[in-house]
Every structure is written in C-alpha cells, then in structure tokens.
mmCIF file of C-alpha atoms in Angstrom:
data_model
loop_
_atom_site.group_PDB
_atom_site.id
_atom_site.type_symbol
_atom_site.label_atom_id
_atom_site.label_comp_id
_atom_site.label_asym_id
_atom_site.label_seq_id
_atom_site.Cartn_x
_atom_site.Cartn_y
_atom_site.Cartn_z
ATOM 1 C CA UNK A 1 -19.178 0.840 -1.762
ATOM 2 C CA UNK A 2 -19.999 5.202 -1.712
ATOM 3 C CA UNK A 3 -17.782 6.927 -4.052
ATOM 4 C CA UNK A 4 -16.219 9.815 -1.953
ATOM 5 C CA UNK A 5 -15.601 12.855 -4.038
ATOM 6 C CA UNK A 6 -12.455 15.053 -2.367
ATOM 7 C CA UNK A 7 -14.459 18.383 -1.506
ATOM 8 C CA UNK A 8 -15.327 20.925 -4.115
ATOM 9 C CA UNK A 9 -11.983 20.363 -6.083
ATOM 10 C CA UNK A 10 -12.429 18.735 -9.290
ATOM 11 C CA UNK A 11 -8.709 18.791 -10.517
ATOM 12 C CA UNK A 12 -7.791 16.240 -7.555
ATOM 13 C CA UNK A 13 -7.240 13.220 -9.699
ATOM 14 C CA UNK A 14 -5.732 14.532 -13.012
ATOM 15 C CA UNK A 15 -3.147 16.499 -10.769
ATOM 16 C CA UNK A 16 -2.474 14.227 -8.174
ATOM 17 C CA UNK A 17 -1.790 11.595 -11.206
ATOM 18 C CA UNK A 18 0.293 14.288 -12.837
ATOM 19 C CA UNK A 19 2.574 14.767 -9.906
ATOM 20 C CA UNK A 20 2.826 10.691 -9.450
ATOM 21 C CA UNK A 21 3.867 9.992 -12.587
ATOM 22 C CA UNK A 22 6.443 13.006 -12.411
ATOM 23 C CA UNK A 23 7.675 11.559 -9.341
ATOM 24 C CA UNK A 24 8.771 8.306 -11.096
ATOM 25 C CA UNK A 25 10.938 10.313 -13.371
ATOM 26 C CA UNK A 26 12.245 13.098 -11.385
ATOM 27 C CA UNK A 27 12.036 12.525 -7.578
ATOM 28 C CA UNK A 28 12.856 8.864 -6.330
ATOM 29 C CA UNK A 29 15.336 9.357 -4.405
ATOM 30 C CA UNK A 30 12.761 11.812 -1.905
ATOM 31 C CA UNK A 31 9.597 9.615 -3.059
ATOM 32 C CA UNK A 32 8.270 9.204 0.154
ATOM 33 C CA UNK A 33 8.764 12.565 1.315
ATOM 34 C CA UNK A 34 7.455 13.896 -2.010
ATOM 35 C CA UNK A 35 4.572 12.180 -1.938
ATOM 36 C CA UNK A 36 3.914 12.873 1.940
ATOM 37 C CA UNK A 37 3.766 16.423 0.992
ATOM 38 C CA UNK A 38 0.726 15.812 -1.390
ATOM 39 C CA UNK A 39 -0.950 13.661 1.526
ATOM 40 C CA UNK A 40 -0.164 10.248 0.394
ATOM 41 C CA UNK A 41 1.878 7.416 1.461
ATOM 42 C CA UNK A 42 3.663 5.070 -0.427
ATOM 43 C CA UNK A 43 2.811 1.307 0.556
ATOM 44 C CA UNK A 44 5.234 -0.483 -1.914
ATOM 45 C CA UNK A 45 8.093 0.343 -4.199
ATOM 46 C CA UNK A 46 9.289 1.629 -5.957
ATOM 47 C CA UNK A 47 10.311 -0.930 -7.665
ATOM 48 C CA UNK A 48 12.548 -0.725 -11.028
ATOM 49 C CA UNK A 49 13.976 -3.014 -13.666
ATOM 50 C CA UNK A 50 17.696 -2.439 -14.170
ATOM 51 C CA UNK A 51 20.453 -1.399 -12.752
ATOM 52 C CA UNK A 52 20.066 2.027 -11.585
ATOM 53 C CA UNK A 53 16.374 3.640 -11.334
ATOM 54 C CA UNK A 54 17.565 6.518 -13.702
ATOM 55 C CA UNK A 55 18.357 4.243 -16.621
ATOM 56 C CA UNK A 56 15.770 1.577 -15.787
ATOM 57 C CA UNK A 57 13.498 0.016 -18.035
ATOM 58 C CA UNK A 58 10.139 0.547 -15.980
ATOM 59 C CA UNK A 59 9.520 1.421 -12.670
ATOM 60 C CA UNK A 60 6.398 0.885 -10.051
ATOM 61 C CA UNK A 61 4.861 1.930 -6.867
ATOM 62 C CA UNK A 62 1.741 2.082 -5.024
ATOM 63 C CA UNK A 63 0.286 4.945 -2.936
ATOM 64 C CA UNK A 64 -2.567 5.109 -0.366
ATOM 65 C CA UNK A 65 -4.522 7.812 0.416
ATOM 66 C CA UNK A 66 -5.479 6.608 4.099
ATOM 67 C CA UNK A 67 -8.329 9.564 4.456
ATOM 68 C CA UNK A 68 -10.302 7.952 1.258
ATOM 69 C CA UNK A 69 -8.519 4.542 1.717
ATOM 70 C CA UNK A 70 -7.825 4.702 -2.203
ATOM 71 C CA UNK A 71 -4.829 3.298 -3.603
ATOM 72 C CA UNK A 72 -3.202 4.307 -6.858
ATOM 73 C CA UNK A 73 -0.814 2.507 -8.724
ATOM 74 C CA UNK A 74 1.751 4.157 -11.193
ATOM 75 C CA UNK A 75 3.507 2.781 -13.596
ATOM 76 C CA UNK A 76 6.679 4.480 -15.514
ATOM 77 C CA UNK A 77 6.893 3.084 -19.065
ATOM 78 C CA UNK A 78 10.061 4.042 -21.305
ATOM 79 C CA UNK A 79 12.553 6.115 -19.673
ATOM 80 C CA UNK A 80 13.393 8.619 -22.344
ATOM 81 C CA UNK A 81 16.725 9.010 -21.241
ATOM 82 C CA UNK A 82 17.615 4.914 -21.479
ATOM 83 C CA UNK A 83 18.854 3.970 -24.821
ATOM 84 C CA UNK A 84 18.495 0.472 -23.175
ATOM 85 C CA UNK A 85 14.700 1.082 -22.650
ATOM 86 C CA UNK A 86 13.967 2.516 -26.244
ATOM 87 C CA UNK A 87 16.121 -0.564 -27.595
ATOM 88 C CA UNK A 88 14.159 -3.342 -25.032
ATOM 89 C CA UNK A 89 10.823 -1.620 -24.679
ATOM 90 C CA UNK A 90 10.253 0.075 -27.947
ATOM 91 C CA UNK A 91 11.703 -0.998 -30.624
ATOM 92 C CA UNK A 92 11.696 -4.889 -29.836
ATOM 93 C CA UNK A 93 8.185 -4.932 -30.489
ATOM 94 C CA UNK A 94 7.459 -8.772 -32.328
ATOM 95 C CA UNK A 95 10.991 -10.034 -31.699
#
C-alpha cells in the first residue's frame, strides 16, 4: 500500500478532522450535505445513543474520501450540553 499525500497542503488532516468532529456537535441534521461540501461522503451513521442526537450520550459515523479511498471514523464523546452524558459517561467512572 503507497501513502498518497493530498497535494502541497499539509493542514488537510488536522482540518478536515476539525470540521468532522464539529459536525457531530453542530450539524447533523445537514451531515451529509456538510460533509459533501468538504468532498467526503458519509458511508454509515450517524449513529447516536439516546433519545435525541442533541442530548445523546455518544455519537458515530464514518466518511470516505472516494478520490484517496480513505475512510475516517469519528467518534463524539460527552456531549457537553447532556447532564445525562456527564452523569453516565463521566462521572460513573468504577461504578
């Protein structure tokens, strides 16, 4: 397997990661279309636990960049606007 390097732009991966991860907060309702617009496609998810994705626990989805054929998976940890999460996720820890 050849590593491909995107062309002469280093900041590819930290910002592209950036933008992913702020997706899963702020923009799940338009992911697809969000993340078409940065020149990926989502392949599965997203996926939550709870109720409703703004108050969820975690949340999950995988992109592919068909032009590389890399897929990236993000993963949302504690939702800092769930009390639920903080409760379940954070401060559950050994119980």
């Amino acid at each position: 397997m050849e590593f491909v390097f995107p062309s002469n732009n280093y900041n590819y991966y930290p910002n592209t990661m950036i933008e992913l991860c702020e997706y899963s907060y702020e923009r799940i309702d338009d992911l697809d279309r969000a993340v078409e617009a940065i020149g990926l496609e989502v392949v599965w998810g997203p996926s939550y636990h709870g109720i409703d994705w703004r108050f969820s626990d975690s949340l999950m989805y995988i992109v592919l960049n068909r032009s590389t054929q890399e897929y990236t998976v993000v993963i949302r940890g504690t939702n800092p606007v769930s009390l639920e999460s903080w409760l379940r996720e954070d401060f559950a820890i050994g119980s």
